[in-house]
XYZ file of C-alpha atoms in Angstrom:
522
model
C -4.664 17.728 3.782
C -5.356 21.625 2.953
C -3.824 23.637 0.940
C -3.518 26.447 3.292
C -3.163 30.334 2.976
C 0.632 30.402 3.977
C 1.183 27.389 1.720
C -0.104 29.020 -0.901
C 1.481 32.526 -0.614
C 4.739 30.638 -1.000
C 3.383 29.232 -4.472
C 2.657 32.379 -5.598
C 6.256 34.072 -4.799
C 7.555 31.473 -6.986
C 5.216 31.959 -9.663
C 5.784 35.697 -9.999
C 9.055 34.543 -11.698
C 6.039 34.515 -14.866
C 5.544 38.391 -14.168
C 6.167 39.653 -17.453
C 5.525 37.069 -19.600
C 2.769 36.259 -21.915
C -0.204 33.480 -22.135
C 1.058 31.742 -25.358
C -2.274 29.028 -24.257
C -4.705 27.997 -22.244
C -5.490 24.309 -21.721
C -8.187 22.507 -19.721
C -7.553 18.620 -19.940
C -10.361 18.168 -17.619
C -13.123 20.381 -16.065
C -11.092 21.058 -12.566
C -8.095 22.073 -14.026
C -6.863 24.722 -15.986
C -2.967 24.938 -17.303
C -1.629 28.382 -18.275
C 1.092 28.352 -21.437
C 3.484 30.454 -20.709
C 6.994 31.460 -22.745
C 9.201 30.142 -20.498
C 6.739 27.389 -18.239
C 3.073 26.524 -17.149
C 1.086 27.424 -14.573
C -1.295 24.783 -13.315
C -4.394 25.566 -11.469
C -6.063 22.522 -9.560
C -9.562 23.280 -8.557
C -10.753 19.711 -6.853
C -10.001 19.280 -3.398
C -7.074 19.793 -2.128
C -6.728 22.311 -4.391
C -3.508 24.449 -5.596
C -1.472 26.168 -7.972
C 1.996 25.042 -9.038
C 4.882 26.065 -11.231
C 6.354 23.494 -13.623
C 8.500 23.771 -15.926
C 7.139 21.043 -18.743
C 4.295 20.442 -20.088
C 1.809 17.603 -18.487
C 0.898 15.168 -20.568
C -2.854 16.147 -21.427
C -4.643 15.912 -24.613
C -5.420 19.360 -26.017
C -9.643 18.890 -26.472
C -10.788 22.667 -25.255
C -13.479 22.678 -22.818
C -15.978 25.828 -22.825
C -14.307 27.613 -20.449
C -10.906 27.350 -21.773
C -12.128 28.193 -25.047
C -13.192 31.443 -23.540
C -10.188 32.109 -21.809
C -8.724 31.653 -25.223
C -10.352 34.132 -26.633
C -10.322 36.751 -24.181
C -6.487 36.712 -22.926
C -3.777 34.629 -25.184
C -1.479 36.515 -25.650
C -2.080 38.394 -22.233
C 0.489 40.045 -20.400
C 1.014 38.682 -17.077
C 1.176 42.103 -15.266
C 1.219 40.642 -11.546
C 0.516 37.741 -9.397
C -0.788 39.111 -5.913
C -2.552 37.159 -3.103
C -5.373 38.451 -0.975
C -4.151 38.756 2.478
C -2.964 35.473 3.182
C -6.221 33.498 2.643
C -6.458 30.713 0.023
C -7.451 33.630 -2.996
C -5.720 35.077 -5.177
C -5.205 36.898 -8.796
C -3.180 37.513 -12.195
C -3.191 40.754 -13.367
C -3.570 40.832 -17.185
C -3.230 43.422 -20.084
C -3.893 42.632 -23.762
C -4.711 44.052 -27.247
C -8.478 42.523 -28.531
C -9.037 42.221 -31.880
C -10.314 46.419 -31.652
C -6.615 46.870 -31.268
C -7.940 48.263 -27.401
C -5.971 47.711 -24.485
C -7.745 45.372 -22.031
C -7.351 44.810 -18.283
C -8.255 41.493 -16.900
C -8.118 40.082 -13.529
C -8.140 36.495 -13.229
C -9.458 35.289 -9.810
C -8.577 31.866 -8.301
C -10.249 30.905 -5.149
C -8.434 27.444 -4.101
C -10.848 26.619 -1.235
C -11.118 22.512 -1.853
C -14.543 21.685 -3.173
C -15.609 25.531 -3.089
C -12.750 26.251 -5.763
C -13.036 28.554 -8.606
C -11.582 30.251 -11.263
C -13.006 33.329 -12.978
C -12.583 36.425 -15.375
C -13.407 39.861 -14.592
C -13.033 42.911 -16.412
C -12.053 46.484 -15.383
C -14.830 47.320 -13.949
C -15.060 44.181 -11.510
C -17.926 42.589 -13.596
C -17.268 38.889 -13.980
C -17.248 37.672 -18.008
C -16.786 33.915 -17.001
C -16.375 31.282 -14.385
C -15.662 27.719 -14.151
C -18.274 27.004 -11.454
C -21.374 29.427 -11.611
C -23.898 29.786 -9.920
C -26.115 32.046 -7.242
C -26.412 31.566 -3.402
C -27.302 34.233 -0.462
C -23.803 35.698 -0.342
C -22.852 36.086 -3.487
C -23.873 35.673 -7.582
C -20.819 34.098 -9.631
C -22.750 34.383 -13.040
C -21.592 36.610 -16.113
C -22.427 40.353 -15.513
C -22.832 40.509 -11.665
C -20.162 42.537 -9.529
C -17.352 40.142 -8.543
C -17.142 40.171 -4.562
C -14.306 37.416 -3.233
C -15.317 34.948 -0.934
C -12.548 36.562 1.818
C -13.182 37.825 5.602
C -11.009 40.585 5.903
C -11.745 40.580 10.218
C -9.105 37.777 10.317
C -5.569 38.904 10.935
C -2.984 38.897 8.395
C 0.178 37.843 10.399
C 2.585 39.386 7.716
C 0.892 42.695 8.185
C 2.143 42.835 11.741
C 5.083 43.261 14.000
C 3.389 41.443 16.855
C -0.241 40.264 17.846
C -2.134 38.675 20.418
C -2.314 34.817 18.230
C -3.556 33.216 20.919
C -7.171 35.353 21.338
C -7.442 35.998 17.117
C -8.847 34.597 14.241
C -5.807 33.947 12.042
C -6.156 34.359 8.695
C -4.240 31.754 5.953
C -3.651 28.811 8.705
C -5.266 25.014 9.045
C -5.834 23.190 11.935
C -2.936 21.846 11.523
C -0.573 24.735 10.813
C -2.079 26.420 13.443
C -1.062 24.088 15.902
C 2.653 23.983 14.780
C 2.621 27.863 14.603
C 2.049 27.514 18.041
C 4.533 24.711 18.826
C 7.463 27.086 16.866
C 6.632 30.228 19.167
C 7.202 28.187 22.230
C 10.343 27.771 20.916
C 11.244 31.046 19.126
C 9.288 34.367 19.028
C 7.153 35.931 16.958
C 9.571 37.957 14.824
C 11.598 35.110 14.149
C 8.858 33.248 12.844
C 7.784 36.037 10.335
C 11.347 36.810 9.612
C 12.336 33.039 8.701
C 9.058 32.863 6.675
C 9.462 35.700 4.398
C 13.567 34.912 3.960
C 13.235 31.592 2.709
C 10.272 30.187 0.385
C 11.144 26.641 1.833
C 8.615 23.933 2.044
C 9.021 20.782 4.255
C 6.817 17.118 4.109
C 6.881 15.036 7.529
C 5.162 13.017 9.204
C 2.389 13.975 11.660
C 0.245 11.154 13.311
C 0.866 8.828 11.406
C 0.031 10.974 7.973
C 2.408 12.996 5.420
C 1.983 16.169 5.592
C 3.413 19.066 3.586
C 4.471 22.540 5.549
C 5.058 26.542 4.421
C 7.063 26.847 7.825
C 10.052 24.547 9.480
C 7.641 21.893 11.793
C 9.982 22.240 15.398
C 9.901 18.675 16.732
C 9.657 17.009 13.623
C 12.429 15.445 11.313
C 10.917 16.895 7.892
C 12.985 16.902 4.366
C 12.956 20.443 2.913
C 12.485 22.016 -0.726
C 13.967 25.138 -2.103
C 10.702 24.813 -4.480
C 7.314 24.870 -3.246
C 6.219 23.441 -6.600
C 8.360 20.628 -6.174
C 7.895 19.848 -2.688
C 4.059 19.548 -3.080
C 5.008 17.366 -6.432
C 7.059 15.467 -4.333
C 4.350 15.627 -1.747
C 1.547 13.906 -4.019
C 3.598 11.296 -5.442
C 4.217 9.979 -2.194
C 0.544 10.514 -1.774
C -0.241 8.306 -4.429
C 2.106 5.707 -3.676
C 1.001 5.562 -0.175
C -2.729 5.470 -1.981
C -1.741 2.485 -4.462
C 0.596 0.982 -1.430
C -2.925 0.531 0.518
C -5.010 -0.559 -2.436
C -2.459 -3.194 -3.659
C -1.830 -4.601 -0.019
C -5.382 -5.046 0.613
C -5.920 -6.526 -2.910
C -3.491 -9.299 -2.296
C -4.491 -10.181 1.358
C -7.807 -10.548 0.302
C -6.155 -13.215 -2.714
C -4.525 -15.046 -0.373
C -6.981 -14.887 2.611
C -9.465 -16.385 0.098
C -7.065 -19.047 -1.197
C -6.198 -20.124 2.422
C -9.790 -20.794 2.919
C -10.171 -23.029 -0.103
C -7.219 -24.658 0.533
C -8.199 -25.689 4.370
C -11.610 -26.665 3.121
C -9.976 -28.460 0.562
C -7.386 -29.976 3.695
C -10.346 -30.954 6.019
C -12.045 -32.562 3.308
C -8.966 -34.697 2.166
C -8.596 -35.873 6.304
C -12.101 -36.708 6.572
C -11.356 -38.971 3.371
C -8.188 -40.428 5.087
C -9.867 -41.290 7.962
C -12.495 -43.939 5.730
C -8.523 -45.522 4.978
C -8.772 -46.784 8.741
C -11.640 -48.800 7.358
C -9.599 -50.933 5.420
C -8.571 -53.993 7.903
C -11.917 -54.332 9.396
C -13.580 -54.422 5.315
C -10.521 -57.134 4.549
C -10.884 -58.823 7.092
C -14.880 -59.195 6.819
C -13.631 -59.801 3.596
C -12.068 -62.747 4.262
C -14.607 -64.125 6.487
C -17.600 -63.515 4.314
C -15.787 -65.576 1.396
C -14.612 -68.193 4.014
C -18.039 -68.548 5.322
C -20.150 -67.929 2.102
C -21.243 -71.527 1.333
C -23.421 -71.278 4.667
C -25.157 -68.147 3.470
C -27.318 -68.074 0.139
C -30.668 -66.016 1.299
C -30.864 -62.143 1.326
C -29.513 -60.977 4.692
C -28.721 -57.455 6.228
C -26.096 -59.570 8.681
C -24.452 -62.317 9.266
C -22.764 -63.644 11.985
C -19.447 -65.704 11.953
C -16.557 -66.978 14.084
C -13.320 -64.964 13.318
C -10.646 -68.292 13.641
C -7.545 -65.340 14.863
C -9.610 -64.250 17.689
C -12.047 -66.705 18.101
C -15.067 -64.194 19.034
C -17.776 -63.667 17.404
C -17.668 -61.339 14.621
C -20.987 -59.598 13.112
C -21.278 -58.044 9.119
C -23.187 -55.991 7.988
C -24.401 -56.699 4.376
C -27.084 -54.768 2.012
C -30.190 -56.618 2.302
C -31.005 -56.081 -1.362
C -27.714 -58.216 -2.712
C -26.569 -61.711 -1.941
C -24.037 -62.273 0.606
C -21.831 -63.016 -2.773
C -22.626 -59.716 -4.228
C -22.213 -58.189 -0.911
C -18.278 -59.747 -0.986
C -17.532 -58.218 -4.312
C -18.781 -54.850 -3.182
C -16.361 -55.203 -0.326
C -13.322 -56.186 -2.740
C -14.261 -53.257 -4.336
C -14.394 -50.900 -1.868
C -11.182 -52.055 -0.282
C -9.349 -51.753 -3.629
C -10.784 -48.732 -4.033
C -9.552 -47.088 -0.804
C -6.040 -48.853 -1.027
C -5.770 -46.879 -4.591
C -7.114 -43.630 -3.461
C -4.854 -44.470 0.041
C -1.223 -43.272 -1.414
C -2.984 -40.650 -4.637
C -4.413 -39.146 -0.652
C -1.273 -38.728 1.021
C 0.419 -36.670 -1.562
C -2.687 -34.704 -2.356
C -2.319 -34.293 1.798
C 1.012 -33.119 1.769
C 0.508 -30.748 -0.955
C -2.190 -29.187 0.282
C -0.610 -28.847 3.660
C 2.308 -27.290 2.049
C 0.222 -25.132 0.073
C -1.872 -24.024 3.200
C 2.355 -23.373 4.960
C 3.480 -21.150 1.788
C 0.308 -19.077 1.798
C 0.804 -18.109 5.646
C 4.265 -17.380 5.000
C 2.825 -15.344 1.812
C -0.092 -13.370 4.401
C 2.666 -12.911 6.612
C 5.145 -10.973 4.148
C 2.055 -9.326 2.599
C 1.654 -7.990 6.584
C 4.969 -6.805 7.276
C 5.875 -4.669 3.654
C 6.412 -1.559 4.186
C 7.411 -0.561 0.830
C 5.873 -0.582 -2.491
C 8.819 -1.858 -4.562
C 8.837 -5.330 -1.839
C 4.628 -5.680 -1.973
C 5.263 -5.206 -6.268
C 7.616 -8.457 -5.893
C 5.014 -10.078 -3.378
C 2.427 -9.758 -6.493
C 4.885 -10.896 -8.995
C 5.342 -13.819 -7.336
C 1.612 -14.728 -6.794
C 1.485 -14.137 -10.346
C 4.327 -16.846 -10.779
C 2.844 -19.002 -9.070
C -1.288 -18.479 -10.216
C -2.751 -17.262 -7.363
C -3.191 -13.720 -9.565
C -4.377 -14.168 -13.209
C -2.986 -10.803 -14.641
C 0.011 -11.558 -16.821
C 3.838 -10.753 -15.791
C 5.286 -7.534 -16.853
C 8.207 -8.276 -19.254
C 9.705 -5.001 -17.775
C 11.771 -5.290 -14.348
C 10.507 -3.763 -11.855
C 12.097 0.119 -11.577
C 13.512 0.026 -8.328
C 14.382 -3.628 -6.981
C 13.982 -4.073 -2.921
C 16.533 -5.144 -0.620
C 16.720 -6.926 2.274
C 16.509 -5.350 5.520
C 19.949 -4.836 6.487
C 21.671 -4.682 10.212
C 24.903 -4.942 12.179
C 25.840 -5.797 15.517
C 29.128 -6.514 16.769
C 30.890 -6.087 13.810
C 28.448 -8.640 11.967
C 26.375 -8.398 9.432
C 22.590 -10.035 9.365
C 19.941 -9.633 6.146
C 16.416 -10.363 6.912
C 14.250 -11.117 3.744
C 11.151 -8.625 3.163
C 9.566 -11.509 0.913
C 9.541 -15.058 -0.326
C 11.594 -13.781 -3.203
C 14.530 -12.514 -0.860
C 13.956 -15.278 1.662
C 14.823 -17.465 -1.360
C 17.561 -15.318 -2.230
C 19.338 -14.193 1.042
C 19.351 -17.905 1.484
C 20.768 -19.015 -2.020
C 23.587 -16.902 -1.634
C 24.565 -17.271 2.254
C 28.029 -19.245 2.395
C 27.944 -22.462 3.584
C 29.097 -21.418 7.491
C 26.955 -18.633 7.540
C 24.368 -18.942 10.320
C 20.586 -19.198 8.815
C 17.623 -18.380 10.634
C 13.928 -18.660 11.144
C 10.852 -18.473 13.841
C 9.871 -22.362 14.994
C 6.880 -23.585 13.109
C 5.268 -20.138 12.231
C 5.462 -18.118 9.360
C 8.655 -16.004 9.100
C 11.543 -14.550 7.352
C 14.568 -15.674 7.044
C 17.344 -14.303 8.637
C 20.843 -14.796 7.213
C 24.464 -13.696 9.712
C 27.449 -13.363 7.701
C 29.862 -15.437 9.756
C 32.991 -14.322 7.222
C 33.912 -17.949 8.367
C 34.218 -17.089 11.912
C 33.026 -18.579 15.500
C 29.299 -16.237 15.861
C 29.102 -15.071 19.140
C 26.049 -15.941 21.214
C 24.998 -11.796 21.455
C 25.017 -12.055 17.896
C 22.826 -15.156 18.153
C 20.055 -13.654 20.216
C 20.360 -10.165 18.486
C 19.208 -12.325 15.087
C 16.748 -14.426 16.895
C 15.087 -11.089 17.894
C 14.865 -9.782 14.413
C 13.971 -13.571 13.307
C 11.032 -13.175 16.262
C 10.088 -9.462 15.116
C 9.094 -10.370 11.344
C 7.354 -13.506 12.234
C 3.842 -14.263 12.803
C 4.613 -14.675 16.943
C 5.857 -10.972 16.630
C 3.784 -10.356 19.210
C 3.650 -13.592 21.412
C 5.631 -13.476 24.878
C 8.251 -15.805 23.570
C 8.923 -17.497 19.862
C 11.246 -20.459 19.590
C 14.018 -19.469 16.530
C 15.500 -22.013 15.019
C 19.194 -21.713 13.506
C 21.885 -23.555 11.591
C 24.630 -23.326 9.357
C 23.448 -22.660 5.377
C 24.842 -25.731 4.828
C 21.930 -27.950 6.290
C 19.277 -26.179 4.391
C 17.737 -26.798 1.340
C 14.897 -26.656 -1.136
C 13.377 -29.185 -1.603
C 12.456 -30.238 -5.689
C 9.512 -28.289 -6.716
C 8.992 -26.255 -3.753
C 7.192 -22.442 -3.217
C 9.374 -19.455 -2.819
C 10.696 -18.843 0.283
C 9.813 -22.572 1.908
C 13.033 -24.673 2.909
C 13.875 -27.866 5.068
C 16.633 -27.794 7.218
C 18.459 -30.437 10.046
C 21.154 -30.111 12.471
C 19.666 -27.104 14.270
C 19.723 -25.538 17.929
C 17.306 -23.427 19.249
C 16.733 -19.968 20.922
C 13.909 -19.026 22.892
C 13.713 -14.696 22.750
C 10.855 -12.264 23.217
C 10.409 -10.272 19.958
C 11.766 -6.822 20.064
């Protein structure tokens, strides 16, 4: 997202509220940014990409180690006067106009040049007579030299159109100066809608800034965006603050989401390795009548045997067939019946240790689906911050709890329909808790056999309706796993026959004495 020329003239009208004061400091916490100290405020220049000025009122917290270039700055204008604050036509450059007394006791006139153009940013220092003294970024190509001494030319095509310079011009056949791709195609979206005039008129009146959304992306504005809800700032400087924290939120939404899907993705494998393993082991169990009953054969029949055999053959007196064992033809057939005693007391003691190892694991393998399926749906980063504290809860993330609450605590999504209300849990944690507190008549809800929140209607002790039914069963459907399947089966009873069972993971419940609804998710 760009930093555009209109954007930016709007920063600098606000920051001519500075005109008149003096540079009580220069700062430069690190090499891309450079904070002007001013009597009453700071003036911020970011140089990486996107790059921008802003206005702020306090001081960033920044630790005051002087770089080169802000130690020259130092020198040359504390103490400056900040004579004016002036853009170049409406392109992405601008400058301060400075005045101050050197140590000669001379008056000196400065001009310091910002040229917010992303990656291609600068900031420099020329004199009176337009030589440049310093620059953050120096260097030489074919267009220009931006070393001390050489004649400062800005980087600034003056065959584009200025838009504030005119009453009316041909935008559709020019090269518009101060607009991105994106602006640009708004622009052209709000004079379908108003004219021209109107459009310059409403942008030099106001110095409004408005953040929507735009495919999917926020996006920050220097004009009202027609067709597009937006929230609006009376400060430009606060609307792009506002603008980068949601940035970063978004950033660390994305980075934390993927983090913990990859957690649990990872512990469902192991888990369903683990699973297949344990069945493969339950299925030697089925081995256990045949080895007694060899057993019992082999010990009833062992005075006939005494050589080294790899079989034997005896009558089975139940059946009266036939019945062949195998033996190891390195032990006798005695030694052969004690490794079969063995083995069958063996599996008989690993038989009911497999079972629960079974059904924990398969409950294990249940919770973490219903986990991957809340980690899907979050939309917010106060409900995925829960999601982690629980996996740390429960050791499926190492880092220690926080001691602190978290800030802001989610809620469940909330509805009404007919005069009803219905909460939907975001997470395990307000599953567990939309649940815990339901009344005993209210109606609970979840999606048949899949993962899923669950759904809660306040019944205030009244008969539910059946539109109410279905309208919950949709929203039970729509934050499930079979979101997207044709039709999920919902399941519903009164709070009353649910409960957690003794030791059980957030969010996982049994309940009896249900109905169910079969609904397409909506």
């Amino acid at each position: 997202m760009p930093i555009d020329g209109l954007l930016l003239n709007k920063l600098i009208r606000e920051a001519k509220k500075f005109e008149g004061q003096k540079i009580r400091n220069i700062y430069q916490p690190v090499n891309d940014e450079v904070l002007l100290q001013l009597q009453n405020g700071f003036l911020l220049f970011v140089l990486k990409n996107p790059s921008y000025l802003i206005s702020l009122d306090e001081k960033p917290n920044m630790p005051d180690t002087p770089q080169n270039f802000s130690m020259f700055l130092r020198k040359r204008i504390k103490n400056a006067k900040i004579n004016k604050i002036e853009q170049l036509g409406l392109d992405r450059i601008g400058y301060i106009d400075l005045s101050v007394i050197d140590e000669t006791f001379e008056l000196r006139n400065y001009k310091l040049y910002f040229e917010l153009m992303g990656r291609n940013s600068n900031i420099l220092l020329v004199d009176e007579k337009n030589k440049i003294l310093d620059a953050l970024k120096k260097g030489i190509t074919s267009q220009r030299s931006i070393m001390p001494g050489a004649e400062y030319f800005p980087f600034y095509n003056t065959e584009y159109i200025n838009i504030l310079d005119h009453d009316n011009v041909d935008v559709l056949n020019q090269q518009l100066m101060g607009f991105s791709k994106i602006s640009k195609i708004l622009f052209f979206d709000y004079l379908d809608k108003y004219d021209y005039l109107s459009f310059i008129s409403e942008f030099l009146d106001n110095n409004n800034v408005y953040i929507f959304d735009y495919n999917g992306k926020k996006e920050i504005l220097s004009f009202r965006p027609i067709n597009y809800d937006y929230i609006k700032f009376n400060s430009p400087s606060r609307g792009l603050l506002n603008f980068f924290e949601i940035h970063s939120i978004n950033s660390r939404f994305t980075e934390l989401k993927k983090k913990l899907e990859k957690i649990v993705i990872r512990e469902i494998e192991k888990y369903e390795k683990l699973y297949k393993k344990l069945k493969k082991e339950e299925n030697e169990l089925k081995d256990i009548p045949i080895l007694e009953k060899h057993g019992r054969l082999l010990q009833a029949y062992l005075y006939k045997f005494k050589e080294k055999t790899d079989n034997i053959i005896v009558d089975d007196w139940e059946s009266g067939e036939k019945v062949k064992i195998y033996l190891n033809p390195l032990k006798t057939p005695n030694e052969n019946l004690q490794i079969i005693f063995k083995k069958v007391h063996k599996l008989k003691s690993k038989e009911e240790h497999l079972k629960e190892r079974l059904s924990i694991t398969k409950d294990m393998i249940d919770y973490l689906y219903q986990l991957w399926q809340s980690i899907d749906l979050v939309e917010d980063i106060e409900t995925l911050q829960e999601i982690k504290e629980e996996m740390i809860n429960e050791k499926l993330i190492t880092e220690k709890t926080s001691k602190k609450k978290i800030k802001k605590e989610s809620k469940p999504y909330e509805f009404e329909y007919n005069g009803f209300k219905i909460l939907v849990g975001k997470n395990n944690i307000q599953n567990d808790k939309i649940t815990r507190e339901a009344d005993r008549e209210d109606i609970w809800m979840h999606a048949q056999g899949i993962p899923g929140a669950h759904v809660i209607i306040k019944s205030n002790k009244q008969d539910v309706p059946e539109d109410v039914l279905l309208y919950a069963a949709y929203l039970a459907a729509k934050y499930s796993k079979g979101r997207f399947s044709s039709k999920v089966s919902v399941d519903y009873t009164q709070k009353k026959h649910v409960w957690k069972p003794k030791g059980a993971k957030p969010g996982m419940v049994h309940y009896n004495n249900f109905k169910t609804l079969y609904v397409e998710p909506k």
